[in-house]
Structure formats: C-alpha cells, structure tokens
PDB file of C-alpha atoms and ligand atoms in Angstrom:
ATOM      1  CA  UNK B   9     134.492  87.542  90.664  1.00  0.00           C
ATOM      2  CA  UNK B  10     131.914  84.977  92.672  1.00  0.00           C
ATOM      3  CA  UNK B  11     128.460  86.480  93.283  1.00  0.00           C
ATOM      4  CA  UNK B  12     126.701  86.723  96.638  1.00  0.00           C
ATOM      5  CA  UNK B  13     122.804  86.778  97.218  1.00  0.00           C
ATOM      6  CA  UNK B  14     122.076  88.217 100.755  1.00  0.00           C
ATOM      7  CA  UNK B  15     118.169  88.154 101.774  1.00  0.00           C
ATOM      8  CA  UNK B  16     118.068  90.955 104.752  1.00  0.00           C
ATOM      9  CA  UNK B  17     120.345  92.841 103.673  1.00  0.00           C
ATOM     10  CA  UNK B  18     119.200  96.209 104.927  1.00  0.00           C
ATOM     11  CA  UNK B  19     119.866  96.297 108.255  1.00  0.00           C
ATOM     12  CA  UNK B  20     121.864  94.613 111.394  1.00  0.00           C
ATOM     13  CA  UNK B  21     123.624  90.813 110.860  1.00  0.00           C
ATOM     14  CA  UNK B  22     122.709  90.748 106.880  1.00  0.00           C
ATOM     15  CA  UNK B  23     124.074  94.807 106.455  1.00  0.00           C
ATOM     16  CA  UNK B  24     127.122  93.867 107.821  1.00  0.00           C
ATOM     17  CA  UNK B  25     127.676  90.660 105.807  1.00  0.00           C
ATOM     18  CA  UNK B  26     126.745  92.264 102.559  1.00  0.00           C
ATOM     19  CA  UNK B  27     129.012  95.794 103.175  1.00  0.00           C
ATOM     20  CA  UNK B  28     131.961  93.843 103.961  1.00  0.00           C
ATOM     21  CA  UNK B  29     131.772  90.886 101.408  1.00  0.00           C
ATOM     22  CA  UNK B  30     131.439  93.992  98.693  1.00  0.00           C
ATOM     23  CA  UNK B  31     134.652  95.506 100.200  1.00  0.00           C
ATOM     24  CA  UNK B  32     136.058  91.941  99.678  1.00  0.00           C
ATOM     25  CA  UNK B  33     135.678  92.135  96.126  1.00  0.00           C
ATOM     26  CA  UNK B  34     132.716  90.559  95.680  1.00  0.00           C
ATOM     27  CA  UNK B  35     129.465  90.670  93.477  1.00  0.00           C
ATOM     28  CA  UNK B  36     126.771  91.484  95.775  1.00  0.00           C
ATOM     29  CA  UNK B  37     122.728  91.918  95.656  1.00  0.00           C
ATOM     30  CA  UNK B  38     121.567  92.644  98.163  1.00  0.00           C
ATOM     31  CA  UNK B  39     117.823  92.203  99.054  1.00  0.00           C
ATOM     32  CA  UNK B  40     115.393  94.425 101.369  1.00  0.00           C
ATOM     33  CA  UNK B  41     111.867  94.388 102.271  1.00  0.00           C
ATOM     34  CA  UNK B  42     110.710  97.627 103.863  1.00  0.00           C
ATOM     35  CA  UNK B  43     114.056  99.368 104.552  1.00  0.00           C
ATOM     36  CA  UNK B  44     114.188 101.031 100.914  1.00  0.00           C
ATOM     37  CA  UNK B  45     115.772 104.025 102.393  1.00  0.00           C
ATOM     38  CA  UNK B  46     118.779 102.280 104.490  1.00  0.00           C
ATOM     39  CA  UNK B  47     119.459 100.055 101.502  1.00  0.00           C
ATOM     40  CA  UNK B  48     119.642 102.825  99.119  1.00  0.00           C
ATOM     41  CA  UNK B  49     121.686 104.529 101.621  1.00  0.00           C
ATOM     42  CA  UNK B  50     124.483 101.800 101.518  1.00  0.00           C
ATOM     43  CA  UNK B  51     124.601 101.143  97.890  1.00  0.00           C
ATOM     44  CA  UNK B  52     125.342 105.132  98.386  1.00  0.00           C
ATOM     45  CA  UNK B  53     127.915 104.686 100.509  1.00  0.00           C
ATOM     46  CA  UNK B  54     130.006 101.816  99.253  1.00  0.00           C
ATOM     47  CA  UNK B  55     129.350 103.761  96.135  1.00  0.00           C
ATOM     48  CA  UNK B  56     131.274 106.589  97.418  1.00  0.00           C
ATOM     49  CA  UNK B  57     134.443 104.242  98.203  1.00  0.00           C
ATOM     50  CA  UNK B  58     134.544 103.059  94.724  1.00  0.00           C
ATOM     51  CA  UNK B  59     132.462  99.858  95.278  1.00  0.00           C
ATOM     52  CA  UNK B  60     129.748  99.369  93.233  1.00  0.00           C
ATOM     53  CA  UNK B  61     126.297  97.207  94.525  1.00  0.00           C
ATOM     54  CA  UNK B  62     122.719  95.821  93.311  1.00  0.00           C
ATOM     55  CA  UNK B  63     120.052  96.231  95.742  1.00  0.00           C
ATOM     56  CA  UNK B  64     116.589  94.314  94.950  1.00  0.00           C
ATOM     57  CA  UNK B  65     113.477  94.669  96.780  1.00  0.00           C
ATOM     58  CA  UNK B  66     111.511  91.808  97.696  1.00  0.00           C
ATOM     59  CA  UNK B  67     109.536  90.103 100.438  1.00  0.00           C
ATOM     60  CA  UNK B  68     111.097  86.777 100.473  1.00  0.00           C
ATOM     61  CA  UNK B  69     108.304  85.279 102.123  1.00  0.00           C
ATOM     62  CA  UNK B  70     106.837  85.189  98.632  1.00  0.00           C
ATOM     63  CA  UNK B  71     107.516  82.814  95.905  1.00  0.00           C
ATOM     64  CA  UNK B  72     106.948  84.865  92.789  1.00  0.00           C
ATOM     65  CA  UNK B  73     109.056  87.613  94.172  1.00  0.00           C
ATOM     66  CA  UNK B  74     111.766  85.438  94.875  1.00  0.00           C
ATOM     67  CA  UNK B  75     111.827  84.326  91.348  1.00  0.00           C
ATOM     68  CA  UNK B  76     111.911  87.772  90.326  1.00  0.00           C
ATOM     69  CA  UNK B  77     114.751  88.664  92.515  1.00  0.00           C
ATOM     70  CA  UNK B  78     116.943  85.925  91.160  1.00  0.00           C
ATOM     71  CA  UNK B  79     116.297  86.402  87.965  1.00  0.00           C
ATOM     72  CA  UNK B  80     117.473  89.506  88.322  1.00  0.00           C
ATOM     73  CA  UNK B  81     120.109  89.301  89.977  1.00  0.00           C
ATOM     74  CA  UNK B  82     121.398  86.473  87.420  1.00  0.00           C
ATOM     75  CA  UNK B  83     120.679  89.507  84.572  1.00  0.00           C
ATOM     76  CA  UNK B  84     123.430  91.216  86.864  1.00  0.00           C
ATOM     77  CA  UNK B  85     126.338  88.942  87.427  1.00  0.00           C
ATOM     78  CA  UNK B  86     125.247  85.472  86.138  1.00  0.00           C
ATOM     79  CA  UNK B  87     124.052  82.811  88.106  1.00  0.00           C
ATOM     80  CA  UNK B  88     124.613  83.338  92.099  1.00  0.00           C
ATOM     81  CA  UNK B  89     127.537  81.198  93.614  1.00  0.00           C
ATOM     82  CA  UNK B  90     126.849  82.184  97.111  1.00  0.00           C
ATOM     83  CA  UNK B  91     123.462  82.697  98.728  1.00  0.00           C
ATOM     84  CA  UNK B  92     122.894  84.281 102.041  1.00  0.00           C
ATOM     85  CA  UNK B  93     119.524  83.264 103.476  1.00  0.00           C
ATOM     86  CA  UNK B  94     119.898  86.216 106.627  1.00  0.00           C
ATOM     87  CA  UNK B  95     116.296  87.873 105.932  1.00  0.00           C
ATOM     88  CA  UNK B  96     114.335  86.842 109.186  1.00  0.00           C
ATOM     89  CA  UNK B  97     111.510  88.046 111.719  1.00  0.00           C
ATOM     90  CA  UNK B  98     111.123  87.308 115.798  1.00  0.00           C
ATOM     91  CA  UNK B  99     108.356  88.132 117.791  1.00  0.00           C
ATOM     92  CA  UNK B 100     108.508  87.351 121.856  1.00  0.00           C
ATOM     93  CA  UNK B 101     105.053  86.051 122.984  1.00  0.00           C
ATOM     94  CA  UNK B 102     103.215  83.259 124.904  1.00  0.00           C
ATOM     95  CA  UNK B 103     102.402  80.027 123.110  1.00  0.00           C
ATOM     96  CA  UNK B 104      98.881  79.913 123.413  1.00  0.00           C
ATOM     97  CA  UNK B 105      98.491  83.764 122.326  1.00  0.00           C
ATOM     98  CA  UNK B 106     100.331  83.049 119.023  1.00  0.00           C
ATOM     99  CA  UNK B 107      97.305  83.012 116.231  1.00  0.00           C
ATOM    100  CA  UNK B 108      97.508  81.001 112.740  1.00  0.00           C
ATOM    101  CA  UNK B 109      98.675  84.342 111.249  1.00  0.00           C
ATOM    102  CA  UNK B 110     101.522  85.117 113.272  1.00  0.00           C
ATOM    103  CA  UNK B 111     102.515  81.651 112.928  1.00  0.00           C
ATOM    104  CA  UNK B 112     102.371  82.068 109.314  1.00  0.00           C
ATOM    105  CA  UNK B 113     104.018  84.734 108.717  1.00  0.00           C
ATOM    106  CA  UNK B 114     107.171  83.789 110.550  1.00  0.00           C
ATOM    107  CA  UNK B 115     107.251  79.923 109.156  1.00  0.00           C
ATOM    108  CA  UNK B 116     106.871  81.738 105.694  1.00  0.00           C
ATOM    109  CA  UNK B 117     109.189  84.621 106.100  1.00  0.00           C
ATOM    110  CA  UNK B 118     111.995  82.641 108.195  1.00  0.00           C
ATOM    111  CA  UNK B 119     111.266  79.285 106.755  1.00  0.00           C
ATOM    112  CA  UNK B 120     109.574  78.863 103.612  1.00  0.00           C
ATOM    113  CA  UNK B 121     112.156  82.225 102.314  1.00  0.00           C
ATOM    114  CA  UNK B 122     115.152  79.456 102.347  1.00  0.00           C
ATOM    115  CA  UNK B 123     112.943  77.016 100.902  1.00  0.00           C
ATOM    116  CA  UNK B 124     112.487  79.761  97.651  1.00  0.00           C
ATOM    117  CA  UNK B 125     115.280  81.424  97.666  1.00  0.00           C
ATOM    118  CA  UNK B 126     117.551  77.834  97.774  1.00  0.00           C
ATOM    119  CA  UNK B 127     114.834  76.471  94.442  1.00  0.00           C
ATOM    120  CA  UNK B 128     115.746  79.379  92.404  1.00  0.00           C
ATOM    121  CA  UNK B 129     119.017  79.464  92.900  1.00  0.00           C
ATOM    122  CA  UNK B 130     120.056  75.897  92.191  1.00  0.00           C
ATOM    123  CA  UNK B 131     119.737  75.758  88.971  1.00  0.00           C
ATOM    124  CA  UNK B 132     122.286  78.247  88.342  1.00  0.00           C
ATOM    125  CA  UNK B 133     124.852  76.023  91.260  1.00  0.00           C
ATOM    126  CA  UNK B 134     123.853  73.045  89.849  1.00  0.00           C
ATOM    127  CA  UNK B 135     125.404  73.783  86.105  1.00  0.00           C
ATOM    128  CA  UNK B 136     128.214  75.525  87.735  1.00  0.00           C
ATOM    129  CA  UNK B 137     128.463  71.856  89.893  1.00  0.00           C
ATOM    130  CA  UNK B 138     129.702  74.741  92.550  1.00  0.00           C
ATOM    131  CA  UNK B 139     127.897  76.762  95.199  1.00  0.00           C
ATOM    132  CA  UNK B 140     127.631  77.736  98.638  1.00  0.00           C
ATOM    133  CA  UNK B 141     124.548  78.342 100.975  1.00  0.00           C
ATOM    134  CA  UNK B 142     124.816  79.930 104.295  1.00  0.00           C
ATOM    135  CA  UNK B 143     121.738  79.837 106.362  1.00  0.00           C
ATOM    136  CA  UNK B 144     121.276  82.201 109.051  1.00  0.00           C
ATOM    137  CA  UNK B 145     119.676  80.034 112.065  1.00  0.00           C
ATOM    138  CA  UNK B 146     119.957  80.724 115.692  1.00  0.00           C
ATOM    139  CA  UNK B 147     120.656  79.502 119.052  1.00  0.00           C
ATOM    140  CA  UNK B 148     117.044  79.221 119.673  1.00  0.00           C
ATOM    141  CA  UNK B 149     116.750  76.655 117.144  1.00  0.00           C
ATOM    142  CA  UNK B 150     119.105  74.490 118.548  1.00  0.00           C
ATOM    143  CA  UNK B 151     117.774  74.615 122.341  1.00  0.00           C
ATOM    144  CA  UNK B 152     114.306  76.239 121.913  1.00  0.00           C
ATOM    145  CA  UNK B 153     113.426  80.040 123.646  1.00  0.00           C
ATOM    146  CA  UNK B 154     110.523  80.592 126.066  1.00  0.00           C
ATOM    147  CA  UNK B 155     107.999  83.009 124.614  1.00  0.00           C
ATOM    148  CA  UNK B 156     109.350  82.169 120.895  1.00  0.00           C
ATOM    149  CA  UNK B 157     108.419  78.774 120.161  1.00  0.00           C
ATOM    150  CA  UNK B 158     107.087  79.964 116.220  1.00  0.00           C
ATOM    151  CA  UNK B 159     110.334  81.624 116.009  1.00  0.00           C
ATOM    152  CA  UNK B 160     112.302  78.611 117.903  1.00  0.00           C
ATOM    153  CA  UNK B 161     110.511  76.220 115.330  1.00  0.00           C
ATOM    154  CA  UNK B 162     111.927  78.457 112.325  1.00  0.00           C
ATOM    155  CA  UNK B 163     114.999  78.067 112.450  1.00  0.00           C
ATOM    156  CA  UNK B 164     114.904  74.288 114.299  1.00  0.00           C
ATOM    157  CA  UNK B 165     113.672  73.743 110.661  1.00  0.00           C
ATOM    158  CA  UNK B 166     116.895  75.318 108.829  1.00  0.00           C
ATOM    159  CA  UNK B 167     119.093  73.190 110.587  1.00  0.00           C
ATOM    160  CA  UNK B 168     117.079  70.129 109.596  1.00  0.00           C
ATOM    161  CA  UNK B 169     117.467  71.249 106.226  1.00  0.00           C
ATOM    162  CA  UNK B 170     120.668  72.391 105.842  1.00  0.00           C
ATOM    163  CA  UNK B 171     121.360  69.022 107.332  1.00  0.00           C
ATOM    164  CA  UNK B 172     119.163  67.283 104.359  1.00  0.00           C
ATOM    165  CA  UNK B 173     120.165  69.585 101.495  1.00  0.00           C
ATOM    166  CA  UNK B 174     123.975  68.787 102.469  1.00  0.00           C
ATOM    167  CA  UNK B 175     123.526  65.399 101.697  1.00  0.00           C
ATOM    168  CA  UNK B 176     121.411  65.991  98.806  1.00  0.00           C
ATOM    169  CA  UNK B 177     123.715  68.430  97.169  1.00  0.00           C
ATOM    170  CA  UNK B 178     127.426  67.477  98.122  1.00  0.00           C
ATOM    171  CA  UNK B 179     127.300  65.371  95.098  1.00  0.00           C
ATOM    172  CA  UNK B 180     127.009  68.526  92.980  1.00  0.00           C
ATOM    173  CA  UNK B 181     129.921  70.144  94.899  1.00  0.00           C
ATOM    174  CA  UNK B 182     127.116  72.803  96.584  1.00  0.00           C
ATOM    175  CA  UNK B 183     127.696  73.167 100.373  1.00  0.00           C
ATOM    176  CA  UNK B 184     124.943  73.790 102.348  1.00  0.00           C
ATOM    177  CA  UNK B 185     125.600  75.519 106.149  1.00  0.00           C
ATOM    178  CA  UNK B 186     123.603  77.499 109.036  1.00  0.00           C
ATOM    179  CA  UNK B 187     125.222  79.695 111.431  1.00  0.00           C
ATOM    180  CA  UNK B 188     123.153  79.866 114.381  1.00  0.00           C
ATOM    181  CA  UNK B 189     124.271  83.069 116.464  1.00  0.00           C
ATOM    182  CA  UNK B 190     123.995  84.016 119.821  1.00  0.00           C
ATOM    183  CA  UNK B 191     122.176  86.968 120.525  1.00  0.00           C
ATOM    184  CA  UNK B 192     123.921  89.774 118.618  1.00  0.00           C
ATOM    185  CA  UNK B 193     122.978  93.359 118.548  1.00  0.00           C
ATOM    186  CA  UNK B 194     121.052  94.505 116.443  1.00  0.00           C
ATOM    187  CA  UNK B 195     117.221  96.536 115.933  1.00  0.00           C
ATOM    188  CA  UNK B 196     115.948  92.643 116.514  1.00  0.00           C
ATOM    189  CA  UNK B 197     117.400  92.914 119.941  1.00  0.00           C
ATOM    190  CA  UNK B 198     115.596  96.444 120.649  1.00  0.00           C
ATOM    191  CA  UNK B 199     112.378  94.793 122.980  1.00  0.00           C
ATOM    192  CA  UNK B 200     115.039  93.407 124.891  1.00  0.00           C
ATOM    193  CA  UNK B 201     115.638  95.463 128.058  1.00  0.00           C
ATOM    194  CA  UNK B 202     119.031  95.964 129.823  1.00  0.00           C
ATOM    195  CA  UNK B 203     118.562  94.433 132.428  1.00  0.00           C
ATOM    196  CA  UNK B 204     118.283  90.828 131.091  1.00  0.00           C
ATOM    197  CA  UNK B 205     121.061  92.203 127.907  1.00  0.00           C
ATOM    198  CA  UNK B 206     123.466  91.953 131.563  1.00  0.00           C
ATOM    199  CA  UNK B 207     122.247  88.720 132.350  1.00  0.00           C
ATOM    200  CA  UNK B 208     123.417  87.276 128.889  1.00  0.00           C
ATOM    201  CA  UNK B 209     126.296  89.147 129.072  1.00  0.00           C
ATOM    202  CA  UNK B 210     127.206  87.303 132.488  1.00  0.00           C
ATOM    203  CA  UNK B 211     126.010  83.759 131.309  1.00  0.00           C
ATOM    204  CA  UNK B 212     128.133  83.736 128.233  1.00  0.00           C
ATOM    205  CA  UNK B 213     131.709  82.890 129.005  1.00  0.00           C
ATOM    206  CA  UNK B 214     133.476  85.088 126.991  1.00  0.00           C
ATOM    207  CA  UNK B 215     131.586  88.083 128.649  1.00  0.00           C
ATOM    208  CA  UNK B 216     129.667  89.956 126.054  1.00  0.00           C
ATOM    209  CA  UNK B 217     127.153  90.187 123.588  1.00  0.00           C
ATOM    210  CA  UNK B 218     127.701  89.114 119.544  1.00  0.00           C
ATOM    211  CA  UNK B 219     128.169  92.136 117.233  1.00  0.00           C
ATOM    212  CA  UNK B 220     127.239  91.306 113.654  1.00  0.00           C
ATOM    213  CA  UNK B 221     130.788  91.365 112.547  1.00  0.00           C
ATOM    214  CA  UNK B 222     131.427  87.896 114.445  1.00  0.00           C
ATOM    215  CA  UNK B 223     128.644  87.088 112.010  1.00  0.00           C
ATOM    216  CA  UNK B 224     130.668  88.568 108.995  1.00  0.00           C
ATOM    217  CA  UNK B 225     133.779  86.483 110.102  1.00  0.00           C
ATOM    218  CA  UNK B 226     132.285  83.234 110.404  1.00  0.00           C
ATOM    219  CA  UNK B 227     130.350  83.880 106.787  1.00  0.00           C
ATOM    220  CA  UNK B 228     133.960  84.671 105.090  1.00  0.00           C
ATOM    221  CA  UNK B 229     135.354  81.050 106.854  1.00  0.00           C
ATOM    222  CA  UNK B 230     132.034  79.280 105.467  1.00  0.00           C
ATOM    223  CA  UNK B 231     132.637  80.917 101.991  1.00  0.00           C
ATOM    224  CA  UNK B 232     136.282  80.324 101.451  1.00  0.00           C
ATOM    225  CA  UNK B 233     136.557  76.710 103.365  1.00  0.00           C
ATOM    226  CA  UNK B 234     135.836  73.554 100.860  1.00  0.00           C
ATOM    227  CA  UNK B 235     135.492  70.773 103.152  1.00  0.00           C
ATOM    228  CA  UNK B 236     132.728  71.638 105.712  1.00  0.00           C
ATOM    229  CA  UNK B 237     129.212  70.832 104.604  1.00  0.00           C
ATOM    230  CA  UNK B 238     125.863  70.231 107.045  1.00  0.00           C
ATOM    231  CA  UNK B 239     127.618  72.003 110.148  1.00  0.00           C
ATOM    232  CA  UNK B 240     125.589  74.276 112.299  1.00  0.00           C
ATOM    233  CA  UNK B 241     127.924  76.426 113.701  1.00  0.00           C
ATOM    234  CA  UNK B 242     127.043  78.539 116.135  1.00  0.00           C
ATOM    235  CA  UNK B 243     128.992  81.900 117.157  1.00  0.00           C
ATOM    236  CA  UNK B 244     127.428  82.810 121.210  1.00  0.00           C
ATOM    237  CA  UNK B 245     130.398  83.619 123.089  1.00  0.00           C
ATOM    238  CA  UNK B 246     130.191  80.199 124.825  1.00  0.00           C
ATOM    239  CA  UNK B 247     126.494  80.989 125.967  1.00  0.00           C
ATOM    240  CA  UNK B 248     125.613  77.739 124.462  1.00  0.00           C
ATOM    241  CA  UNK B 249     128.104  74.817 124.663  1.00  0.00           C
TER     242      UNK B 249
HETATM  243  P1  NAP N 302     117.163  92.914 111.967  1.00  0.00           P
HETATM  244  O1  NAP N 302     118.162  93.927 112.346  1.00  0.00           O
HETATM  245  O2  NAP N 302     115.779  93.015 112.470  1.00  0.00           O
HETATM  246  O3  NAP N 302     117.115  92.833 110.361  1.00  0.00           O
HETATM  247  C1  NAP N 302     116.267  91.935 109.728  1.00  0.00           C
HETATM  248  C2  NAP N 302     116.507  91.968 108.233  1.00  0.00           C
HETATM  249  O4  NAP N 302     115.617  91.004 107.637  1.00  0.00           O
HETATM  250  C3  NAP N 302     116.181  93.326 107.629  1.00  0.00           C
HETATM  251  O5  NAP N 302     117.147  93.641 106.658  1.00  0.00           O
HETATM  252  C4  NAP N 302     114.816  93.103 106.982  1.00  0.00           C
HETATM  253  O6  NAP N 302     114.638  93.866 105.806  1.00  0.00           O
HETATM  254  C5  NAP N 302     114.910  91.636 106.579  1.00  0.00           C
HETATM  255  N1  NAP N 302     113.595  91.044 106.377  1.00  0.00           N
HETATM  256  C6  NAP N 302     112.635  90.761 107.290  1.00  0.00           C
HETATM  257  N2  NAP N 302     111.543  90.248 106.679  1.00  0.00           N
HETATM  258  C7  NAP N 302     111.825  90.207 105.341  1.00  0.00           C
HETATM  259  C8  NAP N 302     111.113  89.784 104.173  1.00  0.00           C
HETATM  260  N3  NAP N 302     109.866  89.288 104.265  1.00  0.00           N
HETATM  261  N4  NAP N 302     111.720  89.893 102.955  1.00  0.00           N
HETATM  262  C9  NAP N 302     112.974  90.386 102.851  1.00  0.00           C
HETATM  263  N5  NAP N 302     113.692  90.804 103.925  1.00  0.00           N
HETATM  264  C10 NAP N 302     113.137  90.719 105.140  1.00  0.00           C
HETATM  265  O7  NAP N 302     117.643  91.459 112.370  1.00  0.00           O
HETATM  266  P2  NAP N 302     119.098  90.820 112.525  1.00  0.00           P
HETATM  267  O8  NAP N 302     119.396  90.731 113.951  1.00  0.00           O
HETATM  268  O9  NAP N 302     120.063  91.458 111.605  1.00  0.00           O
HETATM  269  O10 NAP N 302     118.763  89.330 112.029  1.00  0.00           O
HETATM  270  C11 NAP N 302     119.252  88.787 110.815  1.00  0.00           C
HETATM  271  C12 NAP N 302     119.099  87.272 110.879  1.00  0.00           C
HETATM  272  O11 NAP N 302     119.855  86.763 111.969  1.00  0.00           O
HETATM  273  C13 NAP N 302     117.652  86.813 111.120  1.00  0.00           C
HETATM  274  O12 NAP N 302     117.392  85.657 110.382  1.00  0.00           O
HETATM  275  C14 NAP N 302     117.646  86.510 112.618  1.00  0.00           C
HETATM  276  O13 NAP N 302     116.662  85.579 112.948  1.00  0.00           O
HETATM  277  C15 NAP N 302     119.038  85.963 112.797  1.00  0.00           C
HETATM  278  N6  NAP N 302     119.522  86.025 114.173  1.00  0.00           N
HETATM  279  C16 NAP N 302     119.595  87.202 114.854  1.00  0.00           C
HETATM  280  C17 NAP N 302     120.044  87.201 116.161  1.00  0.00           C
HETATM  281  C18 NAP N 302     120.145  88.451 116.966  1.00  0.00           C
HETATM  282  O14 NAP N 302     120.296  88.344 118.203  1.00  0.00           O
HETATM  283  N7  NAP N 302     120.056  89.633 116.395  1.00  0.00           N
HETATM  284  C19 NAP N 302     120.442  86.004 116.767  1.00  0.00           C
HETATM  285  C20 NAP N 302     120.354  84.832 116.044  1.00  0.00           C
HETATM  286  C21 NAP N 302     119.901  84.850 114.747  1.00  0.00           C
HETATM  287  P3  NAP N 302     113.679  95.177 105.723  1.00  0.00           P
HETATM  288  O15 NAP N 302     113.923  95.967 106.971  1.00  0.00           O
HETATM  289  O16 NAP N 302     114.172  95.852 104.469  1.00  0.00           O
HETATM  290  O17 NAP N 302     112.260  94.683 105.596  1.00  0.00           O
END
C-alpha cells in the first residue's frame, strides 16, 4: 500500500484529496494547522466506514515541525511515496498596503512549506529511487491576480520549482508536478462576493466554478501516470487558456 502526505488536509481542496485517496486504499496522513476539530472529525468518519487514517498537526510554515511531522508519519507507514503540498493561505489586498509580515507569512506558509516538506521527504523517495510530488499552485501564479501579488508570487514560485526539482529528480525516478486550479469553492473563496463568483462563472467556458473533486481527479491522474514530470496543469474550466 503507497503512502500519501497531504499538508492542508483539514478543510476544502486538501479534505477532499485526502478522504478520497483513503477510500482508494491508500496510506494517508493527513496534516492540519488550526482545524483540530474538522480533522479529528474525518479521521472519525472514514473511521466509521472501515477506513482507518493518521492525522498530524503542524504549521508547515515551520521547519522543525515539518521534520517532526515526517518523521512521524514515516514511524506510521514507512517512508512517504506521495506528498501533497495543498496547505496554503490568500489574503486579497493592495500592493503597497502589504507589510513585511504579511509578506512573510504567506512566502513561508505557501512557499517555504514545499521547500520543507519536499527536504524531509526525499530521503525516504530517494532510497526507494520512486516518488511523487504534487504541488498545489494556482491560476494566479501563472497570470498574476490584482490585489494578491504576495499570494500571486507564491505559487509563481512552485511552478518554478516544480519545474527545477523535475529535472533535478527524474534521474531518481521522483516526479515532481503542480496543479494550478481555477478558482474552486471552498472557505478560501468565502470574501468573495456573488456577484463577481457570476462573473467567473460567465468567463470560464465550461460555465461554472471548480469543486475540489476536479482537484481530487486530476491528483489520482498525477499519482497513477509514470511519464509526466514538470507539467503545471491547470484544472479552470477553460477560464485560463
Ligand atoms: P482552505 O479551504 O482555506 O483550506 C486551507 C487548508 O490549508 C486548511 O486545511 C488549513 O489547515 C491549511 N493550512 C493553512 N495554513 C497552514 C499551515 N501553516 N500549516 C498547515 N496547514 C495549513 O483552502 P483551499 O481552497 O482548500 O486551498 C487549498 C490549496 O489550494 C491552497 O494551497 C490554495 O492556495 C490552493 N488553491 C485554491 C483555490 C481556490 O479557489 N480555493 C484556487 C487555486 C489554488 P487548518 O485550517 O487546519 O489550519
């Protein structure tokens, strides 16, 4: 049975991911932050259909809790073969108000968490000489968002290393991908009011907004393909072509 790492597991895209992958038969841990009580609540429920999870708290925006989380996690289920950097942050707000903290904490939490979580698990890849890394991006990082240039700049910055790592790992038969969504439903989405949801929903071709299980689908593709490696695929509904 392969093992799967999801950062952000808690809620929204990185819920969804994890609660179907465990259905799929795999090893999960999944990681949360501040929602203790929703991830407790899932373990619950999968629980109750037979499936068993780990959940580990841990702000991944922080080296020495990464470490921890992987190590425990590899106490679990042996080393991880397939790690789901999903944990992320967004904040909508003019350039010049952003201040050196704000900036900080989203390079660290969206950024520099793929940066830790990626380290610790490579090891554990790299003696297996097999792994898989899925990087949760965004649209925003391919053509930049108004009001969310910190955020725009996080996830420009897991393309360009997905693109690196690729290259740098391929030898060692680790493929390294981002998915950059559209905008999908979720809590993230909640400051966004309905009025501009419609106006999305009428720019994007195929007429609707993402739901995280377009998310889930394009995760289980990335997982079970063997020949795609440094792609930045990007499920919007045609929003962005
Ligand atoms: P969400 O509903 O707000 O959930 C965010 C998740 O990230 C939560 O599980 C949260 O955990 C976790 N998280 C945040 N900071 C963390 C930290 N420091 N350490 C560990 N976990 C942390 O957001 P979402 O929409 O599912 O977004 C998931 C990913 O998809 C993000 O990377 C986001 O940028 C990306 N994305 C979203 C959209 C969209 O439209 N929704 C579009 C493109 C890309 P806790 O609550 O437990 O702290």
């Amino acid at each position: 049975m392969k093992t799967v790492l999801i950062t952000g597991g808690s809620r929204g895209i990185g819920k969804c991911i994890a609660e179907n992958l465990a259905r799929d038969g795999y090893n999960v841990v999944l990681n949360y932050n501040k929602s203790e009580k929703q991830a407790k609540q899932i373990q619950k429920d999968l629980k109750e259909q037979g499936i068993l999870i780990e959940i580990y708290k841990a702000d991944v925006s922080k080296r020495e809790e990464v470490k921890k989380m992987v190590k425990f996690s590899n106490s679990k289920f042996g080393n991880v073969d397939i790690l789901i950097n999903n944990a992320g942050i967004a904040k909508l707000e003019m350039f010049n108000d952003i201040t050196d903290e704000e900036w900080n904490e989203m390079l660290s939490t969206n950024l520099n968490s793929v940066f830790y979580c990626t380290q610790e698990v490579l090891p554990g890849m790299i003696h297996n000489k097999n792994g898989c890394i899925i990087n949760i991006s965004s649209i925003w990082g391919l053509v930049g968002a108004s009001c969310e240039v910190a955020y725009s700049v996080s996830k420009a910055g897991i393309n360009g290393m997905t693109k690196a790592l690729a290259k740098e790992l391929g030898p060692s038969n680790i493929r390294v991908n981002s998915i950059a969504p559209g905008v999908i439903d979720t809590e993230m989405n909640n400051n966004i009011d309905n009025a501009i949801k419609e106006e999305i929903k009428n720019e994007t071709p195929l007429g609707r907004i993402g739901r995280p299980i377009d998310i889930y689908r394009c995760v289980k593709w990335l997982i079970e393909d063997e020949f795609t490696t440094g792609q930045i695929i990007s499920p919007n509904g045609g929003y962005v072509i």
